[in-house]
mmCIF file of C-alpha atoms in Angstrom:
data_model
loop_
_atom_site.group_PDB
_atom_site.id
_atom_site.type_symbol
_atom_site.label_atom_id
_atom_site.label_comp_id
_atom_site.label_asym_id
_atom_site.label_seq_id
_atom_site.Cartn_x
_atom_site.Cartn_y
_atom_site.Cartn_z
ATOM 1 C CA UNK A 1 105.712 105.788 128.050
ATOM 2 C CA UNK A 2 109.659 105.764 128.840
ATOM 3 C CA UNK A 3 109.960 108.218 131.732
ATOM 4 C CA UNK A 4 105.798 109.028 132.445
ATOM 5 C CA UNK A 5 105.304 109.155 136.460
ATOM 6 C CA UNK A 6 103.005 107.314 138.045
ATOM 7 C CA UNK A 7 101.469 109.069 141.391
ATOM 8 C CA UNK A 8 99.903 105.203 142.294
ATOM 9 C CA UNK A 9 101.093 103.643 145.270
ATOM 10 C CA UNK A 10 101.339 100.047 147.093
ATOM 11 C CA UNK A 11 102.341 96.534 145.548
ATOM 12 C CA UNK A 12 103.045 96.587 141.853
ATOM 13 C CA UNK A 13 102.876 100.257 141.216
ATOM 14 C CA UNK A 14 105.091 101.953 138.603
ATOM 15 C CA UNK A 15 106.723 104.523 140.019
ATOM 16 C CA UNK A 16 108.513 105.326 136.592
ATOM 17 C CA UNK A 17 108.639 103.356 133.690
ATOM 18 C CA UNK A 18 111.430 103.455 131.170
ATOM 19 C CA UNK A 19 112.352 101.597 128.119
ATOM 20 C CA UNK A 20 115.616 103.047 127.018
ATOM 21 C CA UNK A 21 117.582 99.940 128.753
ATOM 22 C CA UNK A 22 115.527 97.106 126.422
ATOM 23 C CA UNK A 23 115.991 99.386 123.292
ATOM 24 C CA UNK A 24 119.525 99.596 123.880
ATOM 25 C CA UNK A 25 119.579 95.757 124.340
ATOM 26 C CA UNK A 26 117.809 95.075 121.630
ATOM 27 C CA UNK A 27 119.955 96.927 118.768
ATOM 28 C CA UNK A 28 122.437 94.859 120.895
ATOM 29 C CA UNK A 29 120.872 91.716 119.552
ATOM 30 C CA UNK A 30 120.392 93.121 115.774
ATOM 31 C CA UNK A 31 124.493 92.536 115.670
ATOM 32 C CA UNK A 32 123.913 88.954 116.155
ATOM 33 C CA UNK A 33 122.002 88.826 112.729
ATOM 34 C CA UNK A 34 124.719 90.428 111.162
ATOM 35 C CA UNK A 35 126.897 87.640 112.600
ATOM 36 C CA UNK A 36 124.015 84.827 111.379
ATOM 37 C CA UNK A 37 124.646 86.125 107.860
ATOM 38 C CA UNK A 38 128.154 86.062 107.807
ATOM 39 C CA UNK A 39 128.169 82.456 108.414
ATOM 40 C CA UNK A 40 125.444 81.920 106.147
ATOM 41 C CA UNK A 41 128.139 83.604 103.474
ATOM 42 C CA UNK A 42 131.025 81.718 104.475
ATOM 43 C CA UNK A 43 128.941 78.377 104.735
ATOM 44 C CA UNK A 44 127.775 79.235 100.794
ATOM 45 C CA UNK A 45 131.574 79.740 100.136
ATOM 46 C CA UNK A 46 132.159 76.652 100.871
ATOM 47 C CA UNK A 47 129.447 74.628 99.628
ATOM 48 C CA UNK A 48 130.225 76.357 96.412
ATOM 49 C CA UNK A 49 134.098 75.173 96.565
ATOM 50 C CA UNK A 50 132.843 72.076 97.306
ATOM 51 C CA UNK A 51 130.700 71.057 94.259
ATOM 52 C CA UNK A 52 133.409 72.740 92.238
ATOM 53 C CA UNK A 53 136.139 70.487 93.170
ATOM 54 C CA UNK A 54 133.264 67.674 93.146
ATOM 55 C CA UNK A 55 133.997 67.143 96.804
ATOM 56 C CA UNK A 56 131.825 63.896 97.918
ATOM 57 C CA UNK A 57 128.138 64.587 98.553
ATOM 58 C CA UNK A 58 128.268 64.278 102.403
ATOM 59 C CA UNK A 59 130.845 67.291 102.953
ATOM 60 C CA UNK A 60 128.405 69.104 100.640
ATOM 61 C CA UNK A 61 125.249 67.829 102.423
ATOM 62 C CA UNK A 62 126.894 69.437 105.613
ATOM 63 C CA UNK A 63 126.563 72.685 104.448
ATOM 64 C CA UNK A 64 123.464 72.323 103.413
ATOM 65 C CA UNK A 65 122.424 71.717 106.757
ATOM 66 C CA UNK A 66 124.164 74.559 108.137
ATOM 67 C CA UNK A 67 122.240 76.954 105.944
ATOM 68 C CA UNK A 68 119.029 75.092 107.779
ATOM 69 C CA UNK A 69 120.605 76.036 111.118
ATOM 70 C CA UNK A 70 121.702 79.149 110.163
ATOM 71 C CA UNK A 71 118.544 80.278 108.741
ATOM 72 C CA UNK A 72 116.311 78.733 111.487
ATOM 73 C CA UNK A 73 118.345 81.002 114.373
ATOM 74 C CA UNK A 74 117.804 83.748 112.113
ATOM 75 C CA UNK A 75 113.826 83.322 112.264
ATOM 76 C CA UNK A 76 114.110 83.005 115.856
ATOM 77 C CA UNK A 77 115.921 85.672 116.630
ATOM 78 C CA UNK A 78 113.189 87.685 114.194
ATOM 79 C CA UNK A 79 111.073 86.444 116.221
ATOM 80 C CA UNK A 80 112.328 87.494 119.265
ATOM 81 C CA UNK A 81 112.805 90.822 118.418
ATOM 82 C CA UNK A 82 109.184 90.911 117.123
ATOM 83 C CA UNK A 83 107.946 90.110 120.065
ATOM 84 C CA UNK A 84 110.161 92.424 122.259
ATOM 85 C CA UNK A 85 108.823 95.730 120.095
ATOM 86 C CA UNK A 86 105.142 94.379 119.956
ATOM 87 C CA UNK A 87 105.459 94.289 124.075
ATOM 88 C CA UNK A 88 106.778 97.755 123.994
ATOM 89 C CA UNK A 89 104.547 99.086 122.035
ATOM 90 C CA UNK A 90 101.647 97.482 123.823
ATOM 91 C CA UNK A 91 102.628 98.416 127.034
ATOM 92 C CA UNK A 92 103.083 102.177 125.496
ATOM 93 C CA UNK A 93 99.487 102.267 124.392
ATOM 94 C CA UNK A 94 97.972 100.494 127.447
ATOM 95 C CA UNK A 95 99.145 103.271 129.566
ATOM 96 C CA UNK A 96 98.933 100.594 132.976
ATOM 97 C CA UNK A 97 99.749 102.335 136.141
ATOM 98 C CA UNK A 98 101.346 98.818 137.320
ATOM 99 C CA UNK A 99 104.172 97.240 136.099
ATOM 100 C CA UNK A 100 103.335 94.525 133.517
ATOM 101 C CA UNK A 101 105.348 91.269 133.492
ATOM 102 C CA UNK A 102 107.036 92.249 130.692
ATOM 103 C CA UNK A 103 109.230 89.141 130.225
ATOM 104 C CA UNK A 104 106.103 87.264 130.722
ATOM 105 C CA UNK A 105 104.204 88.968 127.813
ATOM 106 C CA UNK A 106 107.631 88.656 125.596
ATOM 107 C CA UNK A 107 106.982 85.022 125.638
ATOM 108 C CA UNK A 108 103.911 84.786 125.275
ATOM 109 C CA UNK A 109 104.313 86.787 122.120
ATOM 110 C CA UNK A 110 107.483 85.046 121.237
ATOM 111 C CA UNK A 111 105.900 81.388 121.437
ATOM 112 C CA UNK A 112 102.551 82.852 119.600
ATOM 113 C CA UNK A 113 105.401 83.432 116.537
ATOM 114 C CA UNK A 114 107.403 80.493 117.009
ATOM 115 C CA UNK A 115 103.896 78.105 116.891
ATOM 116 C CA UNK A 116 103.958 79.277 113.208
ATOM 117 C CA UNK A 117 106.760 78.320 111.954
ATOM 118 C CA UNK A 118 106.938 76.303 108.857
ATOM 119 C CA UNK A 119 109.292 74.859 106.313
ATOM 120 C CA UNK A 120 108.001 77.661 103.792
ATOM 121 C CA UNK A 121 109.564 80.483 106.802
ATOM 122 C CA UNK A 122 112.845 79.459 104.195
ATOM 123 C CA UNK A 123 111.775 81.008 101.514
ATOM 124 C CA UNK A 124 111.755 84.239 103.083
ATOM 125 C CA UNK A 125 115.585 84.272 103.526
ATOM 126 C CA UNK A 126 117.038 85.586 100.954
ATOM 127 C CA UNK A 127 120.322 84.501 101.292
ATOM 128 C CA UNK A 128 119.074 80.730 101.853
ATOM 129 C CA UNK A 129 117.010 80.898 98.614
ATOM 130 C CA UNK A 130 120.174 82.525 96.749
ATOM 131 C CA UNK A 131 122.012 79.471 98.120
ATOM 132 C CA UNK A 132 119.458 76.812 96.641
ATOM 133 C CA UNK A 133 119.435 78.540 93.417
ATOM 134 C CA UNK A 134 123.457 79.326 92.785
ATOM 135 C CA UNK A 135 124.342 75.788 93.657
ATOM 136 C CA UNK A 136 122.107 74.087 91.561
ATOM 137 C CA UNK A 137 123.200 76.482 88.645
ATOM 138 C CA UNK A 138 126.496 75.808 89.666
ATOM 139 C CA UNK A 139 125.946 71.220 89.536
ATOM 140 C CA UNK A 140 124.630 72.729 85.863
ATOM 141 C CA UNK A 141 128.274 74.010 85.399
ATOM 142 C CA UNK A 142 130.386 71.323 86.586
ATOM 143 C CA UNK A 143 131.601 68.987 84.360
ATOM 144 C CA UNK A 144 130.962 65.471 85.756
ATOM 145 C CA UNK A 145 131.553 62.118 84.755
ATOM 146 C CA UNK A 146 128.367 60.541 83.774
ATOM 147 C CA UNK A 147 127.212 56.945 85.262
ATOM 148 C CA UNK A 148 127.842 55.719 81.820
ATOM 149 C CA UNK A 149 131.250 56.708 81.835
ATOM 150 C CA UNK A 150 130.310 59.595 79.555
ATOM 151 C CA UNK A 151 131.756 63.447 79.968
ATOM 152 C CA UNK A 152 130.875 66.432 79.352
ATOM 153 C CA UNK A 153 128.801 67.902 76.184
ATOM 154 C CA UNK A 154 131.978 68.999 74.798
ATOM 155 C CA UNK A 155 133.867 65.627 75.243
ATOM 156 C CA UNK A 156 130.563 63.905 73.556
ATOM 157 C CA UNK A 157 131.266 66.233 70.301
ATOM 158 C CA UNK A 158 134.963 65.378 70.785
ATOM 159 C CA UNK A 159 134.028 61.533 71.030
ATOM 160 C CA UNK A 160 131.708 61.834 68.062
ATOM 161 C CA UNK A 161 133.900 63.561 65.523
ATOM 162 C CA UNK A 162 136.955 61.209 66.442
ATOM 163 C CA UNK A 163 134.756 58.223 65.683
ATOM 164 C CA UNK A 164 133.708 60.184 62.428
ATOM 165 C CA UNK A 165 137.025 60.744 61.778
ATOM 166 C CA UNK A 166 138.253 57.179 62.326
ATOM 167 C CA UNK A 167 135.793 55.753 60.305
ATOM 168 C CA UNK A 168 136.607 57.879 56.924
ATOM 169 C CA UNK A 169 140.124 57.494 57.911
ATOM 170 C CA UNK A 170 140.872 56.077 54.529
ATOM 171 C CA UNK A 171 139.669 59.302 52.825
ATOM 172 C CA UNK A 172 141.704 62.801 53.382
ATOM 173 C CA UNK A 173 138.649 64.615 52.473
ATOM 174 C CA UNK A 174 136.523 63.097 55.249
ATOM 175 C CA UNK A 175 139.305 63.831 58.135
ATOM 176 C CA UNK A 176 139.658 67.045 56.701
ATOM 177 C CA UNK A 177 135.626 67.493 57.226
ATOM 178 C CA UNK A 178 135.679 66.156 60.324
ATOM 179 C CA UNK A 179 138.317 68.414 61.960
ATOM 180 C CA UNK A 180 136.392 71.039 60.568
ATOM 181 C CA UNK A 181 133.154 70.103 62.480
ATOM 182 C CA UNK A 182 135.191 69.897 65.268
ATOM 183 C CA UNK A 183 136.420 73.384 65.372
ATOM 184 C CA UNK A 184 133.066 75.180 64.570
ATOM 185 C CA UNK A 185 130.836 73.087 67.407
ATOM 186 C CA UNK A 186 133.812 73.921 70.072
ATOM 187 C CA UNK A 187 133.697 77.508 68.975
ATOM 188 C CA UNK A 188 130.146 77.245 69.061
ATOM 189 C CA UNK A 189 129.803 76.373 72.720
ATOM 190 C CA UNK A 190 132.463 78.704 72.979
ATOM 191 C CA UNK A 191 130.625 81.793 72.376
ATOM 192 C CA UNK A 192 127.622 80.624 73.779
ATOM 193 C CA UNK A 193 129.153 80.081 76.989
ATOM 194 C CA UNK A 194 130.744 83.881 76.814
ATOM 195 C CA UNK A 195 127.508 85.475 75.733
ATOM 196 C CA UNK A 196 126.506 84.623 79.050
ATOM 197 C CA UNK A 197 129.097 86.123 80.715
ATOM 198 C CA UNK A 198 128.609 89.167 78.546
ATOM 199 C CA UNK A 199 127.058 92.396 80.612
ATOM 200 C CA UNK A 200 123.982 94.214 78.362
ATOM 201 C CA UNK A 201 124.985 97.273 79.520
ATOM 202 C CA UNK A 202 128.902 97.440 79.010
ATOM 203 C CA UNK A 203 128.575 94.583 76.491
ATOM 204 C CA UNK A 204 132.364 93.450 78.063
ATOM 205 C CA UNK A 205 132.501 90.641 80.464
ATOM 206 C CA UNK A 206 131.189 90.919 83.441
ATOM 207 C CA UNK A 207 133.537 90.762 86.458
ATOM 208 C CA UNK A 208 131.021 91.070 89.290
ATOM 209 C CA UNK A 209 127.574 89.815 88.018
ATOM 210 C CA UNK A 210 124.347 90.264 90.148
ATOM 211 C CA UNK A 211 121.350 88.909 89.033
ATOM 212 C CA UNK A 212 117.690 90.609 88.724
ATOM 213 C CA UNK A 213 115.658 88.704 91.577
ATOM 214 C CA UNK A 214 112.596 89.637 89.525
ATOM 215 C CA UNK A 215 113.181 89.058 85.670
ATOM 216 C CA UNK A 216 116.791 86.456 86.520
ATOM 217 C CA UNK A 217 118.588 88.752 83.754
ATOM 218 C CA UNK A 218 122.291 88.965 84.858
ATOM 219 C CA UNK A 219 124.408 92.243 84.634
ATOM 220 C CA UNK A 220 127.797 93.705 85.933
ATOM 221 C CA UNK A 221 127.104 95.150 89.617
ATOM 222 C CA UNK A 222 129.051 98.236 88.457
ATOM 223 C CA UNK A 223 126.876 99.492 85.625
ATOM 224 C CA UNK A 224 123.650 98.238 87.006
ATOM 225 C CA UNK A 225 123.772 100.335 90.173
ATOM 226 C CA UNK A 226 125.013 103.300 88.295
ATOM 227 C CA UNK A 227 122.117 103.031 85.684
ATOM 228 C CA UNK A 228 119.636 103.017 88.028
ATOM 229 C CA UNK A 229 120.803 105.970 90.503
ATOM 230 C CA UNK A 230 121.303 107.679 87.636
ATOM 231 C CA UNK A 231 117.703 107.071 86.456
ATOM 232 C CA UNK A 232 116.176 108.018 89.713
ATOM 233 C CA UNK A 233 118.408 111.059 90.066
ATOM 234 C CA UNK A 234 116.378 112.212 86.824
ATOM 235 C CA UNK A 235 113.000 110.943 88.896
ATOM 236 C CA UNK A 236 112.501 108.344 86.110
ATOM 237 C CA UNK A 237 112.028 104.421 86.043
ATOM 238 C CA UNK A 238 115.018 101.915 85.608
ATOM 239 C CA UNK A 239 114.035 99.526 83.021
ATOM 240 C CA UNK A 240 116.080 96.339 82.769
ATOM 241 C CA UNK A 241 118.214 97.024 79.696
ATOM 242 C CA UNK A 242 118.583 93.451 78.465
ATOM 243 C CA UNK A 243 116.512 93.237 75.157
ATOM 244 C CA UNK A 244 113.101 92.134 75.404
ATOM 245 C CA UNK A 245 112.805 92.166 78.852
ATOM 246 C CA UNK A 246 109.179 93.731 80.285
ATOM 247 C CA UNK A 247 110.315 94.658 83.552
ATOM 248 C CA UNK A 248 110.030 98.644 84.286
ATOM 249 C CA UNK A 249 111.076 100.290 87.568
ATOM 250 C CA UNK A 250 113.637 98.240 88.721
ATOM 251 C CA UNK A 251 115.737 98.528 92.213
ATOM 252 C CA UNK A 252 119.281 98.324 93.570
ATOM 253 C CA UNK A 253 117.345 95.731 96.159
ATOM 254 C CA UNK A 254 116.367 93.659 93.260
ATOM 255 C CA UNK A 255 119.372 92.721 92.607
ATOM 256 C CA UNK A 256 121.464 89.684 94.040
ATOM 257 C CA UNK A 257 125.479 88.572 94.166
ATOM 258 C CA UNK A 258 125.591 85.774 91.657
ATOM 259 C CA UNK A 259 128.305 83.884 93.100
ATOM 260 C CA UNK A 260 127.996 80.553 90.544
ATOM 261 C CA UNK A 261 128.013 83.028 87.333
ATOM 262 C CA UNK A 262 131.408 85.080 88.601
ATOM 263 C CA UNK A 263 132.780 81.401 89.535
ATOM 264 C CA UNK A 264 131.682 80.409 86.135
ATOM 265 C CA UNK A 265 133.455 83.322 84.590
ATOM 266 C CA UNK A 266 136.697 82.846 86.337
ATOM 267 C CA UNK A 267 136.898 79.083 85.651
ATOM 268 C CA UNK A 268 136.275 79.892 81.673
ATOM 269 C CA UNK A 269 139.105 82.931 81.888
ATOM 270 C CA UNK A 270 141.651 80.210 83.999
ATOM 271 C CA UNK A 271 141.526 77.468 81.006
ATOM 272 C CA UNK A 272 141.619 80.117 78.498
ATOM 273 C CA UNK A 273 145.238 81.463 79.657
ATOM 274 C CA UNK A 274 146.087 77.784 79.823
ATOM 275 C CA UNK A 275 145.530 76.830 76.715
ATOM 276 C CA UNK A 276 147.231 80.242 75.215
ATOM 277 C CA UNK A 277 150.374 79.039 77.166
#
């Protein structure tokens, strides 16, 4: 125990044992995870930016692999710090009148943790699974050019009314019916797009959506958290409010920045001033 006497004597007794200096190191070392996930968000930033501008798949591809870094030094140094306590704690319990090796039985310990490591450890970062997901909800978004020299779903309904059009072009009343198809399936994809951008709580747009890790129903940050303290201030269950949904009891740790929806948002608000200019 940190500062228990030991009245032993000779080669490898403890006079005094004390384990303030390794605590203090180790909340030391829990800054460096702080640092691991900043670069985990800046390397997400980035990624993002990059299949937004439809940067070229290698550039992308790096920061893919930086996540993998990132995360990997993150299980190690959970690891480490694992294995540092679990020593402690041993050694706290053994009561030994000698001094054990303690850097010895950190590695031991340490190793023991590392042997198990597997691809699946990923899936136990949050912020790397949140990465996987938003980007490939994010590809979803983009509008690319398709290998058949296609565009987006919009362009198709564009393409398909102006052919349409061109082919009744010796009739008034068919261009007149197909300008009219035109403008109710773009306000069609219109409003579908801005339902989902639509909080259930506020029912305005959201400007900070998080996401519900456990049902993946969407809601302003804002109104979310202050629905829920506000339930448990009343010591009752958050529900999630978005109709239908089964989920019951729900937490402000359920719920995760979604950085593809907000960029989604934003990109939909940009080409709406444009167009009104």
């Amino acid at each position: 125990m940190p500062g228990r006497s030991t009245s032993s004597s000779g080669s490898g007794s403890a006079g005094f044992i004390s384990f303030s200096g390794v605590e203090s190191a180790l909340s030391s070392l829990k800054n460096f995870q702080a640092c691991i996930s900043s670069g985990m968000d800046t390397a997400f930033s980035v990624a993002l930016d990059l299949v937004e501008t439809q940067t070229e798949v290698s550039s992308e591809y790096s920061m893919d692999k930086a996540m993998v870094e990132f995360a990997m030094m993150d299980r190690e140094l959970n690891h480490y710090l694992k294995a540092v306590q679990s020593t402690i704690n041993h050694v706290k319990e053994e009561r030994s009148e000698k001094i054990p090796d303690l850097k010895l039985l950190v590695e031991k310990k340490f190793l023991a943790l590392q042997n198990k490591n597997s691809d699946a450890d990923f899936q136990n970062n949050e912020k790397f699974v949140q990465f996987k997901q938003q980007l490939k909800e994010l590809k979803k978004q983009s509008v690319k050019p398709k290998e058949d020299g296609g565009h987006s779903e919009f362009d198709k309904i564009k393409d398909k009314d102006a052919s349409r059009a061109g082919n009744e072009r010796d009739g008034l009343q068919g261009d007149r019916e197909a300008d009219s198809t035109e403008g109710l399936d773009e306000d069609m994809i219109v409003t579908q797009s801005q339902t989902n951008f639509i909080c259930p709580i506020t029912q305005l747009e959201m400007k900070k959506p998080v996401k519900n890790k456990v049902c993946g129903h969407t809601y302003d940050e804002e109104a979310i958290v202050r629905m829920i303290e506000s339930k448990h201030r009343r010591k009752k269950k958050a529900c999630c409010p978005k109709v239908g949904c089964s989920q019951i009891d729900m937490r402000i740790s359920d719920l995760i920045q979604d950085e593809a929806l907000r960029r989604a948002i934003e990109n939909h608000n940009k080409k709406r001033r444009r167009q009104s200019t």
